[in-house]
Coordinates of C-alpha atoms in Angstrom, one line a residue:
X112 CA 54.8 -180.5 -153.1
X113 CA 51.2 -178.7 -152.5
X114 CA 50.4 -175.7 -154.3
X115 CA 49.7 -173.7 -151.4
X116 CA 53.7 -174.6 -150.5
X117 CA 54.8 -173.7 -154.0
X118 CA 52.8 -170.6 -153.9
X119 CA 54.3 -170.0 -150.6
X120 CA 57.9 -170.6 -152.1
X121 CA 57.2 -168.4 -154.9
X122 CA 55.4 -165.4 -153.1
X123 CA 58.6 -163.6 -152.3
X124 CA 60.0 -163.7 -155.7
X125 CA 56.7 -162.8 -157.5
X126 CA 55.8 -160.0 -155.1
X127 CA 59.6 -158.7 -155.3
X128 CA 59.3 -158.4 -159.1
X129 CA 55.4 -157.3 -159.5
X130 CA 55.1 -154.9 -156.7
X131 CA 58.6 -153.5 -156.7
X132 CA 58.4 -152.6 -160.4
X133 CA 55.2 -151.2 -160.2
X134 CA 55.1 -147.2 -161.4
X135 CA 58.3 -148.6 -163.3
X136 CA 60.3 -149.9 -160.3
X137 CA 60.9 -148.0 -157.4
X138 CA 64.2 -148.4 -155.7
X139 CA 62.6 -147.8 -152.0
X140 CA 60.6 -150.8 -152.0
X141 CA 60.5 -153.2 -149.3
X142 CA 61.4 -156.4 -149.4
X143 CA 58.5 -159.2 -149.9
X144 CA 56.6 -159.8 -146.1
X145 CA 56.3 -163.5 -145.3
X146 CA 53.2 -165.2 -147.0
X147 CA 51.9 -167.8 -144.4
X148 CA 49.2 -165.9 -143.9
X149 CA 50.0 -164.9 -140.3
X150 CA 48.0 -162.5 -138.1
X151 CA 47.6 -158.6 -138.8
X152 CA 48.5 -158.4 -134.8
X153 CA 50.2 -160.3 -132.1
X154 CA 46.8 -159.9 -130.6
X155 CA 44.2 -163.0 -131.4
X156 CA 42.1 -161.6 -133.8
X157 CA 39.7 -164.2 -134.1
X158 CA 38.2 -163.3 -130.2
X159 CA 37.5 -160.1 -131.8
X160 CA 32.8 -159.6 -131.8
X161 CA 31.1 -161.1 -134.9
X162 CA 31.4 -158.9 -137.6
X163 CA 30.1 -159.4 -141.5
X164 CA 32.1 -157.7 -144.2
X165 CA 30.2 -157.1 -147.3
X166 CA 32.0 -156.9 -150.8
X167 CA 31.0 -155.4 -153.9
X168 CA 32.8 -156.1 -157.1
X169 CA 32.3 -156.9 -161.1
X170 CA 32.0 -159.7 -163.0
X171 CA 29.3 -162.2 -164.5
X172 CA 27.9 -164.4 -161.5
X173 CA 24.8 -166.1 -160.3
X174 CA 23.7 -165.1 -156.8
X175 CA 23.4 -168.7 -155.4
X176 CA 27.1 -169.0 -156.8
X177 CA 28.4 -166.0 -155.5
X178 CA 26.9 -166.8 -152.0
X179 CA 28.4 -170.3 -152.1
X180 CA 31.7 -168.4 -152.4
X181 CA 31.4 -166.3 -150.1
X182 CA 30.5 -168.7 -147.6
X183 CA 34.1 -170.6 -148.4
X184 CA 35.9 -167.2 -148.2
X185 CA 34.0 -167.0 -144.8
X186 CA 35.7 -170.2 -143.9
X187 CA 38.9 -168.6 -143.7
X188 CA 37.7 -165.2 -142.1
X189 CA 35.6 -166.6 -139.9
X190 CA 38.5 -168.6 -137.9
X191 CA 41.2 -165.8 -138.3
X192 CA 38.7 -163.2 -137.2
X193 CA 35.3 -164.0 -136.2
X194 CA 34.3 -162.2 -139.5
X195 CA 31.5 -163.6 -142.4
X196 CA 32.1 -162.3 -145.9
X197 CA 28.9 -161.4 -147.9
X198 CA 29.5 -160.6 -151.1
X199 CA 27.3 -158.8 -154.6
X200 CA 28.9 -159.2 -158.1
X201 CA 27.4 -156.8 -160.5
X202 CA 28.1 -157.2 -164.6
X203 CA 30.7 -154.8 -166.2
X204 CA 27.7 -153.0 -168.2
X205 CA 26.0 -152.1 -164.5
X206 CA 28.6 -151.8 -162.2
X207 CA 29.2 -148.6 -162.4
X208 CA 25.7 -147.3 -162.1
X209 CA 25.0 -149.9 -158.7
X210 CA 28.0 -149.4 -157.3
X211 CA 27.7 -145.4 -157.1
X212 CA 24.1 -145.8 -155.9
X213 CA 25.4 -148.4 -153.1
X214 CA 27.9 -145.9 -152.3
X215 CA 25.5 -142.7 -151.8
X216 CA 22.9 -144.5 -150.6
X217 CA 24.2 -145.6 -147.3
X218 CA 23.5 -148.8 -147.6
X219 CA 25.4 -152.1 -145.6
X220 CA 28.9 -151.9 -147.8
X221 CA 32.3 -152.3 -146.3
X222 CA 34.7 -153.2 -149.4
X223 CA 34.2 -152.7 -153.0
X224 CA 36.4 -152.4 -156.5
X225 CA 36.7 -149.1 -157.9
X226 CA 36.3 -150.6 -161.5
X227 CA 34.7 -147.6 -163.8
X228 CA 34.8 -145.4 -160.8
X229 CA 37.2 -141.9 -160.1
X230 CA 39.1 -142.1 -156.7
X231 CA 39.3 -138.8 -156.8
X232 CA 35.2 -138.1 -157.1
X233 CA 34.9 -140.7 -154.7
X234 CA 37.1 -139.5 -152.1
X235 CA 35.5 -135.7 -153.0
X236 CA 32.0 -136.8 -152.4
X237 CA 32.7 -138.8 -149.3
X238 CA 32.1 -142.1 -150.5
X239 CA 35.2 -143.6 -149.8
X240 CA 37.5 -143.3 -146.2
X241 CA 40.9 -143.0 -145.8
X242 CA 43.1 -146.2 -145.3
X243 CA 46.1 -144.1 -143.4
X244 CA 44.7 -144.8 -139.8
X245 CA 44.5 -148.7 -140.5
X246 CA 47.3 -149.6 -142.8
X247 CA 50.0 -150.0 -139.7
X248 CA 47.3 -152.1 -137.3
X249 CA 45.4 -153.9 -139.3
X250 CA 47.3 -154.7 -142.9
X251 CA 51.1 -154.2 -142.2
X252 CA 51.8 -157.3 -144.6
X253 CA 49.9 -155.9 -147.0
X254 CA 51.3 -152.1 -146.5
X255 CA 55.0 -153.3 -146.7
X256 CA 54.3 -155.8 -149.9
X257 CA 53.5 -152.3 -152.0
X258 CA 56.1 -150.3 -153.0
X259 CA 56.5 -146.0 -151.8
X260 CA 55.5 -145.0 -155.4
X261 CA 52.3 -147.1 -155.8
X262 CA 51.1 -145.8 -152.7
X263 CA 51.9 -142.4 -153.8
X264 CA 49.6 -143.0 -156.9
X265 CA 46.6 -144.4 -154.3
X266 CA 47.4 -140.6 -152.3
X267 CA 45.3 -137.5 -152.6
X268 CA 45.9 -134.7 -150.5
X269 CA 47.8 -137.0 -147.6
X270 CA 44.5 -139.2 -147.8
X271 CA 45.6 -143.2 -149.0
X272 CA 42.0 -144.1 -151.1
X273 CA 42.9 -147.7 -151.3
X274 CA 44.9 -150.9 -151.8
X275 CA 45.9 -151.0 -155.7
X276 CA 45.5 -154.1 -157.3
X277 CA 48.6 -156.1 -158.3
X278 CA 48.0 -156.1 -162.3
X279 CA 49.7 -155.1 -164.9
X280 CA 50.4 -151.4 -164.5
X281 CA 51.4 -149.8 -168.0
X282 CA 49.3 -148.8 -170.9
X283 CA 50.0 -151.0 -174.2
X284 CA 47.1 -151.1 -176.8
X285 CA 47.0 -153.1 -180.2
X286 CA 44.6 -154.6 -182.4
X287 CA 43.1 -158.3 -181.7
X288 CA 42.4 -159.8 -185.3
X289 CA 40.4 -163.5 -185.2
X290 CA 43.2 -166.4 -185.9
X291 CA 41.4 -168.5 -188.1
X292 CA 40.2 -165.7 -190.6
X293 CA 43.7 -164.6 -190.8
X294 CA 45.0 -167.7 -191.2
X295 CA 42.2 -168.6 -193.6
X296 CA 42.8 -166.0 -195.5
X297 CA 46.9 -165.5 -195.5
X298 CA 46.8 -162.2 -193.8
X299 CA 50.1 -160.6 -192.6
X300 CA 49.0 -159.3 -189.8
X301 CA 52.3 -158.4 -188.4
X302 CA 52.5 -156.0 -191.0
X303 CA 49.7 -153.9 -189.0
X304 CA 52.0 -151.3 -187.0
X305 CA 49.0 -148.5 -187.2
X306 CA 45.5 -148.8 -186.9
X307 CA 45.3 -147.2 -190.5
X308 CA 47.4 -150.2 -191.9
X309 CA 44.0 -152.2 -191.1
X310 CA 42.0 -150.9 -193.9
X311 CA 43.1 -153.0 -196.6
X312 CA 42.9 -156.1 -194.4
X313 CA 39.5 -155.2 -193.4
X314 CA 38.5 -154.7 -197.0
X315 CA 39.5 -158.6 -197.9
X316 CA 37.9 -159.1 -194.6
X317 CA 34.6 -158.1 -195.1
X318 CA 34.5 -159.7 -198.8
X319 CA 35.0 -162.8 -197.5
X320 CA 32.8 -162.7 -194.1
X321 CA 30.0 -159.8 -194.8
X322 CA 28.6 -161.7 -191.7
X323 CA 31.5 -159.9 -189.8
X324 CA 31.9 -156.5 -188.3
X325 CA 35.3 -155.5 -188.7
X326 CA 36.0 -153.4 -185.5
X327 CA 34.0 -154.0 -182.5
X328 CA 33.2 -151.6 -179.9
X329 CA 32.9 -153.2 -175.6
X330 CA 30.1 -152.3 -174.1
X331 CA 29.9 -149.6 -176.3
X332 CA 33.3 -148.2 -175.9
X333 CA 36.3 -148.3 -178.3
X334 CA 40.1 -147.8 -176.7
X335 CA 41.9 -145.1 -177.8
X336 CA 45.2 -145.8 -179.3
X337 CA 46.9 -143.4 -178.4
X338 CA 50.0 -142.1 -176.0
X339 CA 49.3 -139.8 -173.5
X340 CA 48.9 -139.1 -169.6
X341 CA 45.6 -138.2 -169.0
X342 CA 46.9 -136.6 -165.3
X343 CA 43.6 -138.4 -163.8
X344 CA 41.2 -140.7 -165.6
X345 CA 38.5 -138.3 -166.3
X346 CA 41.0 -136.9 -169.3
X347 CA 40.3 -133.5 -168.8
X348 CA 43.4 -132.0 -169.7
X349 CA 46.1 -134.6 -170.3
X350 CA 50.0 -134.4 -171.1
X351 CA 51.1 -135.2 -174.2
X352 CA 54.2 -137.2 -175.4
X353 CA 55.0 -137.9 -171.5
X354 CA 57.9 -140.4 -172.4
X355 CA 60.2 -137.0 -173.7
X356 CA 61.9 -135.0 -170.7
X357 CA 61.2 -131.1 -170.6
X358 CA 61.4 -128.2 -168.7
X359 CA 58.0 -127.1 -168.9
X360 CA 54.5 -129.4 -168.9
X361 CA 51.8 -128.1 -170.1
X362 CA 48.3 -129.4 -169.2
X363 CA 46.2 -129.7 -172.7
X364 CA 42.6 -130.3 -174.1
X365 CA 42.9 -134.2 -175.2
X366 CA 40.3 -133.3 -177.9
X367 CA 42.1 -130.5 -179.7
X368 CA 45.2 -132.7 -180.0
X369 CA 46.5 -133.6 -183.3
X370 CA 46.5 -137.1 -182.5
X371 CA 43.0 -137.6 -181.2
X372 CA 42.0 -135.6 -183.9
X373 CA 43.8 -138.0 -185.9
X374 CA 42.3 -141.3 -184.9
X375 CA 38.8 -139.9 -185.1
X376 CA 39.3 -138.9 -188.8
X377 CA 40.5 -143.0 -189.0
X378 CA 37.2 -144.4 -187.6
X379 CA 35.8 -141.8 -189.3
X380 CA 36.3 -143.6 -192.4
X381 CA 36.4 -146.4 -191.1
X382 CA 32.3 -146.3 -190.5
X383 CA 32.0 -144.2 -193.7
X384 CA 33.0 -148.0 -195.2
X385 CA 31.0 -150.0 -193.3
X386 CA 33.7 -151.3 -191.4
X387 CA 32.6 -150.6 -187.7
X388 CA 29.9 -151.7 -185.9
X389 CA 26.5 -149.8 -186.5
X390 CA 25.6 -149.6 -183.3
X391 CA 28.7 -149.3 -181.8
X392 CA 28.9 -146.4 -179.6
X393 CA 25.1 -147.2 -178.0
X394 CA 25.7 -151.0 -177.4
X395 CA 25.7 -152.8 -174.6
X396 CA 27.5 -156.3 -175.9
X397 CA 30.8 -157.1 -174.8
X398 CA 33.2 -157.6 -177.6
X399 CA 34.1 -161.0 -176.1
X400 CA 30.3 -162.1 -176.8
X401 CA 30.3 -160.7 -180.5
X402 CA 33.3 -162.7 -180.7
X403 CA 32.2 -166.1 -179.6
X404 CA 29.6 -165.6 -181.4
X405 CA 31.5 -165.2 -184.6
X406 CA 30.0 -161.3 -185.5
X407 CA 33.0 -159.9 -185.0
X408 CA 37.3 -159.9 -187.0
X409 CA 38.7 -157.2 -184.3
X410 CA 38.9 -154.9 -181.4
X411 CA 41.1 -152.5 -179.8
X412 CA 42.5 -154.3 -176.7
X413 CA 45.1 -153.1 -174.0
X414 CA 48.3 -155.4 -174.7
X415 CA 49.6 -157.1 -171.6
X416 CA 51.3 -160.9 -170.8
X417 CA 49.1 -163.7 -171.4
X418 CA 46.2 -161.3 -173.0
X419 CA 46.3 -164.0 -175.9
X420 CA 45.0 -166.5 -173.4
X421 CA 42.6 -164.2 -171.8
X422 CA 40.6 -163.7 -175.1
X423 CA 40.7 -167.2 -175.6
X424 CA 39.7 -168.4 -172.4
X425 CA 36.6 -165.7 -172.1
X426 CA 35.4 -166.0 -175.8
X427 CA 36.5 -169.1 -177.2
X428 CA 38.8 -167.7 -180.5
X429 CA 42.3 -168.0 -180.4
X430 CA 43.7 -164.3 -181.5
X431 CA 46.7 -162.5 -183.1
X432 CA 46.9 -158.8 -181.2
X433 CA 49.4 -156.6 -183.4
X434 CA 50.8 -153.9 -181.5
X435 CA 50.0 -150.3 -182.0
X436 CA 51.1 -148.7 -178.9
X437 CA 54.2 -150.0 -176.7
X438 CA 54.2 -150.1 -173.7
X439 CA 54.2 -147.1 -170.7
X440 CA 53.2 -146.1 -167.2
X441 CA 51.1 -143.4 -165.7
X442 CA 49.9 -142.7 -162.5
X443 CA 46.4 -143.6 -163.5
X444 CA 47.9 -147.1 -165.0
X445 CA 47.9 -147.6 -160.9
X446 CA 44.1 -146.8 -160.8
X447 CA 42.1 -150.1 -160.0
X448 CA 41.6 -150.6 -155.9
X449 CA 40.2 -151.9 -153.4
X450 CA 38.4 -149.1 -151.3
X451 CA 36.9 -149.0 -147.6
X452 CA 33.2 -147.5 -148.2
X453 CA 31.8 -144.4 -145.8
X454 CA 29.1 -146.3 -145.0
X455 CA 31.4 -148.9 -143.2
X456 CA 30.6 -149.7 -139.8
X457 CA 34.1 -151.3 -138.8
X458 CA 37.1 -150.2 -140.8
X459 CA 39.0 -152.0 -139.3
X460 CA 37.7 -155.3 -140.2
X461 CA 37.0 -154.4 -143.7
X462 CA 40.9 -153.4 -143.7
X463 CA 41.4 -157.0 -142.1
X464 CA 39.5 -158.8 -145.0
X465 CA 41.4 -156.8 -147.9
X466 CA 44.9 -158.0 -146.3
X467 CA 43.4 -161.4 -146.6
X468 CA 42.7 -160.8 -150.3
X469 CA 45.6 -159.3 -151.1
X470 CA 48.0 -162.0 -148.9
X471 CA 46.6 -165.1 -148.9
X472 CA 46.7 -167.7 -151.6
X473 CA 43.9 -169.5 -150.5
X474 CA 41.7 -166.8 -150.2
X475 CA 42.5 -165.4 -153.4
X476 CA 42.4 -168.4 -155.0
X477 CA 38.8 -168.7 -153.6
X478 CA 37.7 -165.0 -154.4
X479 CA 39.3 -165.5 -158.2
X480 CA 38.6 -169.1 -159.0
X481 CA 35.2 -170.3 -156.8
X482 CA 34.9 -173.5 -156.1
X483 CA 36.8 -176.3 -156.2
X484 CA 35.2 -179.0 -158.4
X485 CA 32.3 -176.9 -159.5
X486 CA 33.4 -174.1 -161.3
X487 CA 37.7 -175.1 -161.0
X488 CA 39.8 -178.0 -161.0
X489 CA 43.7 -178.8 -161.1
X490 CA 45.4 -179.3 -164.6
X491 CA 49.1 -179.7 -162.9
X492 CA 48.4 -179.3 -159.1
X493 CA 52.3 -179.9 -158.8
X494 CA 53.0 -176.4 -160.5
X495 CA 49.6 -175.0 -160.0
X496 CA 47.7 -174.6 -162.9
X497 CA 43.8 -174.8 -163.2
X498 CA 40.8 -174.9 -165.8
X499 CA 37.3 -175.2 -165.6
X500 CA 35.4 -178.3 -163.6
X501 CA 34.1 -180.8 -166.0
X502 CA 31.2 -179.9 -167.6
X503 CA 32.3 -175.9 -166.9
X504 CA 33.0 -173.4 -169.6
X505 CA 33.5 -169.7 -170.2
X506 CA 30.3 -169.4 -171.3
X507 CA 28.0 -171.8 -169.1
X508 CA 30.0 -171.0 -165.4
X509 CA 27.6 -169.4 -162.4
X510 CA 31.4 -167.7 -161.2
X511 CA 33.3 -165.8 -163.9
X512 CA 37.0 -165.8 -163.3
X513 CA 38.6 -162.7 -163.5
X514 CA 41.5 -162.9 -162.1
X515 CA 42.7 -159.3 -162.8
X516 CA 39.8 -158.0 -160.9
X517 CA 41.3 -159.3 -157.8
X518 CA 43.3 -157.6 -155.4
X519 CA 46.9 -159.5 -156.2
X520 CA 46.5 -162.1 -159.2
X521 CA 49.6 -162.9 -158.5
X522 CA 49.5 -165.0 -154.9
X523 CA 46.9 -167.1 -157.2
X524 CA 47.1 -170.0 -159.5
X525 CA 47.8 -169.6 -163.1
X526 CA 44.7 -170.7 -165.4
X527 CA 45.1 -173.4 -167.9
X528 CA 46.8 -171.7 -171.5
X529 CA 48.7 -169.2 -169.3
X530 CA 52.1 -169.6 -169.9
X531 CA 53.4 -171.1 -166.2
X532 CA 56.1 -167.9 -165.6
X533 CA 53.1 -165.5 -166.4
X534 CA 53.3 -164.0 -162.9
X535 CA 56.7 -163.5 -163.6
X536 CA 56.2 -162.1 -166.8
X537 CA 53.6 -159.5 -165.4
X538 CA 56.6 -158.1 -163.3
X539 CA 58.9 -158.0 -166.0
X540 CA 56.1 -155.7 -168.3
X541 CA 56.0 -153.8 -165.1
X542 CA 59.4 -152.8 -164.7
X543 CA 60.2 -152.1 -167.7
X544 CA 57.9 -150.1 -169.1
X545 CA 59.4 -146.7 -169.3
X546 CA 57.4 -143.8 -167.3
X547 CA 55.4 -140.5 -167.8
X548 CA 57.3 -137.8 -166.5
X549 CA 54.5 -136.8 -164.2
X550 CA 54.7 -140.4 -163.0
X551 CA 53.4 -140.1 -159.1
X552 CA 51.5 -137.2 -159.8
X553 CA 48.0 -137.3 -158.5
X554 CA 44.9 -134.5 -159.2
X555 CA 42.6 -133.9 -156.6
X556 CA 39.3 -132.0 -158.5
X557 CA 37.7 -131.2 -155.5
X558 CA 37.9 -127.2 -156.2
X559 CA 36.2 -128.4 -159.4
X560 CA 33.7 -131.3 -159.2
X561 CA 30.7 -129.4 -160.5
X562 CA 33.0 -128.3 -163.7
X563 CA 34.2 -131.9 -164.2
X564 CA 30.0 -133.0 -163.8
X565 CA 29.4 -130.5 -166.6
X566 CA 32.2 -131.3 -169.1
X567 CA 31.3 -135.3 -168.0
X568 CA 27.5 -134.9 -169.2
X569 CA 29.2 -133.2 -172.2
X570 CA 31.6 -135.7 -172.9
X571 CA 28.9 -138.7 -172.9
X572 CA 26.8 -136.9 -175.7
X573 CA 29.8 -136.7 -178.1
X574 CA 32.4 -138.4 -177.2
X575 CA 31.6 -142.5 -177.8
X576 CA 30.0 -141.8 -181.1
X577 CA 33.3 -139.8 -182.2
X578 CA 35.4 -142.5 -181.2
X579 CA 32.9 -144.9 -183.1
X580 CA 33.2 -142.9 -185.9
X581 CA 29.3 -142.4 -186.1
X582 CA 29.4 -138.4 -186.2
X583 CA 31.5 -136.4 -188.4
X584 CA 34.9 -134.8 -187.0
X585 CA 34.7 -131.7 -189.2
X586 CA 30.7 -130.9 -187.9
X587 CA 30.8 -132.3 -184.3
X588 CA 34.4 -132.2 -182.9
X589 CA 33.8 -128.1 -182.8
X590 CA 30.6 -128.6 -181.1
X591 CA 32.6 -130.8 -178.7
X592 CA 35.2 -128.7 -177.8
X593 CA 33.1 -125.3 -177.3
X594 CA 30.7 -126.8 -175.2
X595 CA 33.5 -128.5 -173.0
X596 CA 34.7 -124.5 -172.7
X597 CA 31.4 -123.4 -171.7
X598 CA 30.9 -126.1 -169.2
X599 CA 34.1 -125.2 -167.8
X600 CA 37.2 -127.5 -169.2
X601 CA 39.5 -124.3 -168.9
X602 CA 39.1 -124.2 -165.2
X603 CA 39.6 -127.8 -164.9
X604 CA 42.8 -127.7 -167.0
X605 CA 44.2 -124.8 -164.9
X606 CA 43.4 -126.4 -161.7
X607 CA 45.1 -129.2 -162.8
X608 CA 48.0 -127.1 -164.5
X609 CA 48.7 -125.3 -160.9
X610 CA 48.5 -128.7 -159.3
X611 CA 51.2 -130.4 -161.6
X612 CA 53.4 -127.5 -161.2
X613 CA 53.3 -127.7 -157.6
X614 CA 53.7 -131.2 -157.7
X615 CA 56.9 -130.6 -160.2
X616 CA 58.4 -128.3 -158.0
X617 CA 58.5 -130.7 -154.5
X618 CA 59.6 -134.2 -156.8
X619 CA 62.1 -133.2 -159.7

């Protein structure tokens, strides 16, 4: 049997589990749509004018490779719908930078990831259009595959701000430790349940490899171990403990709380011993690159199925990753989409090409993967797994694979050192990862975009060398925390606190 049959086979159960568990399962789902990639409309599409869809999105890539894909993605387009796919792949470090200036400058844009980017701002600053008016006509497979509550988390103000990708959507966090220094040197490191259980590993670390950092920051940001809902990814005022039912839920400063305060007295010391990177909070490395490269033990990673093999695959080391935080879901755990830009000449296409993306295998496969026999090849084409071409590796590819940065990873092949049921997997971490109790609820800062702009230039003097334990918690976190007052973080959390409550009133 093809792959593109046992895809085809396995759509329905894959999409039932992933999509239907997603905000921790939602009973109202609808069932899987039919995945032979059939027309958005009885109506032939492809006699519809010429159209080009351009498609910005993140990830290491060389233009000439990027265009070669794109002209196979056009293959498929182009016949269903008369449309040509351009597309732009920007690196993690820049994307967020490019993509905003491609957004506000009005530049030719149709589709693009909002990887690093607020929904909310973008919808705000009119960056971003609506989806309602072209969901039904134009990606009714796609609209029926995602379940009520997950387009409830895409929803501000009535407004659908895109199609969310099907990932993994819970928070999990725990600390990646290099296998063959552990193993070398007969670490437990199951024994690590906290990130302050580390210290004594890192100390018979660093004896043994001074060539080592012991914590590494990405792209000079460290994840937060921690358990809260942040109520809208800016984290200006967040819920705490959201797993524990209450009456009354009170919107916070994440910065005052004992348990950030906590973890920043940890790296604290952590730094004070030479444990974390120097330059951690300023550089622009990716920890997967210190890695390979053998400069660095561990990093703070999110926890999901098949992360193991991720790491492995993009930096070459196999890894233990001992838990710190189990697994949960927030609304902003349903964050990453795939968005329509303002600047879009033809909605309607662009809402055409992100059915395709999210529905069909082949495309996916194309838009994840590349091309076949240059940068992919079967492993077992009989249960569809892939590597690299010969000759092809993480580091030496022209078309990164990133298969979470897709819209559905899970319509795609499974890479080689996945385990074969990960798509299956994925929906079980899903669904049963319990939920905040403002689950659904979503913040629209529009009354206060020039107060979140204030407390966000704040933020990036302080915060990333806080959480890199390069400034003192006792001198700076102060500093922090009065001038997030005086550039407005009480308004923002009471804009947000009226919000909730409104929101809790019409839901529980």
């Amino acid at each position: 049997m093809k792959p593109k049959k046992i895809l085809s086979a396995i759509l329905a159960t894959v999409m039932l589990t992933g999509m239907m568990a997603a905000c921790g399962g939602d009973s109202n789902s609808p069932a899987a749509p039919d995945t032979s990639g059939s027309t958005v409309s009885a109506e032939d599409a492809s006699t519809q004018e010429e159209y080009t869809v351009k498609i910005m999105y993140f990830g290491d890539a060389t233009t000439e490779d990027t265009n070669e894909v794109a002209a196979k993605l056009s293959e498929l387009t182009k016949a269903k719908y008369n449309t040509t796919i351009d597309m732009v792949r920007v690196g993690f470090g820049s994307y967020k930078d490019q993509a905003n200036l491609a957004l506000n400058s009005g530049e030719k844009l149709d589709v693009i990831s909002s990887f690093g980017l607020s929904a909310q701002t973008m919808m705000a600053q009119n960056q971003i259009l609506p989806l309602n008016d072209y969901l039904d006509e134009y990606a009714p497979e796609t609209k029926a595959a995602i379940s009520d509550l997950d387009w409830q988390c895409m929803t501000i103000n009535g407004n659908i701000t895109g199609v969310p990708a099907n990932i993994e959507k819970a928070s999990a966090y725990g600390l990646l430790m290099v296998k063959d220094v552990v193993d070398e040197l007969g670490i437990d490191w199951e024994s690590v349940k906290t990130l302050e259980d580390a210290e004594p590993i890192y100390e018979q670390v660093q004896a043994a490899h001074p060539e080592m950092y012991m914590l590494v920051a990405d792209f000079g940001d460290i994840r937060r171990p921690l358990c809260y809902d942040p109520l809208g990814n800016d984290n200006f005022g967040i819920l705490e403990d959201p797993l524990t039912e209450r009456e009354d839920l009170e919107v916070v400063n994440l910065y005052e709380t004992e348990a950030f305060v906590n973890w920043i007295n940890i790296m604290y010391d952590f730094n004070q011993k030479g444990y974390i990177q120097p330059d951690a909070a300023s550089s622009t490395e990716s920890a997967n690159s210190l890695l390979s490269a053998g400069k660095a033990f561990s990093n703070i990673t999110n926890i999901k199925p098949g992360i193991e093999a991720e790491w492995m695959r993009n930096c070459g080391k196999e890894v233990y990753i001992a838990p710190l935080v189990e697994p949960y879901s927030t609304t902003d755990n349903i964050s990453l989409r795939w968005c329509i830009a303002n600047s879009c000449e033809k909605p309607e296409r662009a809402m055409q090409v992100i059915n395709e993306m999210y529905m069909d295998p082949d495309f996916s496969n194309t838009f994840i993967y590349g091309i076949e026999g240059k940068h992919w090849e079967f492993v077992d084409e009989e249960q569809g797994i892939v590597g690299y071409a010969d000759g092809v590796e993480a580091g030496s590819t022209g078309y990164s694979n990133l298969a979470w940065g897709a819209a559905n990873e899970q319509i795609a092949y499974v890479f080689e050192g996945d385990d074969p049921n990960l798509w299956k997997e994925l929906g079980e971490f899903n669904e049963t990862a319990p939920p905040s109790i403002a689950k659904g609820f979503v913040w629209d800062n529009t009354n206060v975009l020039t107060e979140v702009t204030s407390c966000t230039n704040v933020l990036n003097k302080y915060v990333k060398a806080l959480q890199a334990g390069a400034l003192n918690p006792e001198t700076e976190l102060p500093k922090l925390n009065q001038e997030l007052r005086d550039a407005g973080l009480d308004t923002i959390i009471q804009d947000k606190q009226t919000q909730l409550d409104a929101w809790l009133a019409e839901n529980r």
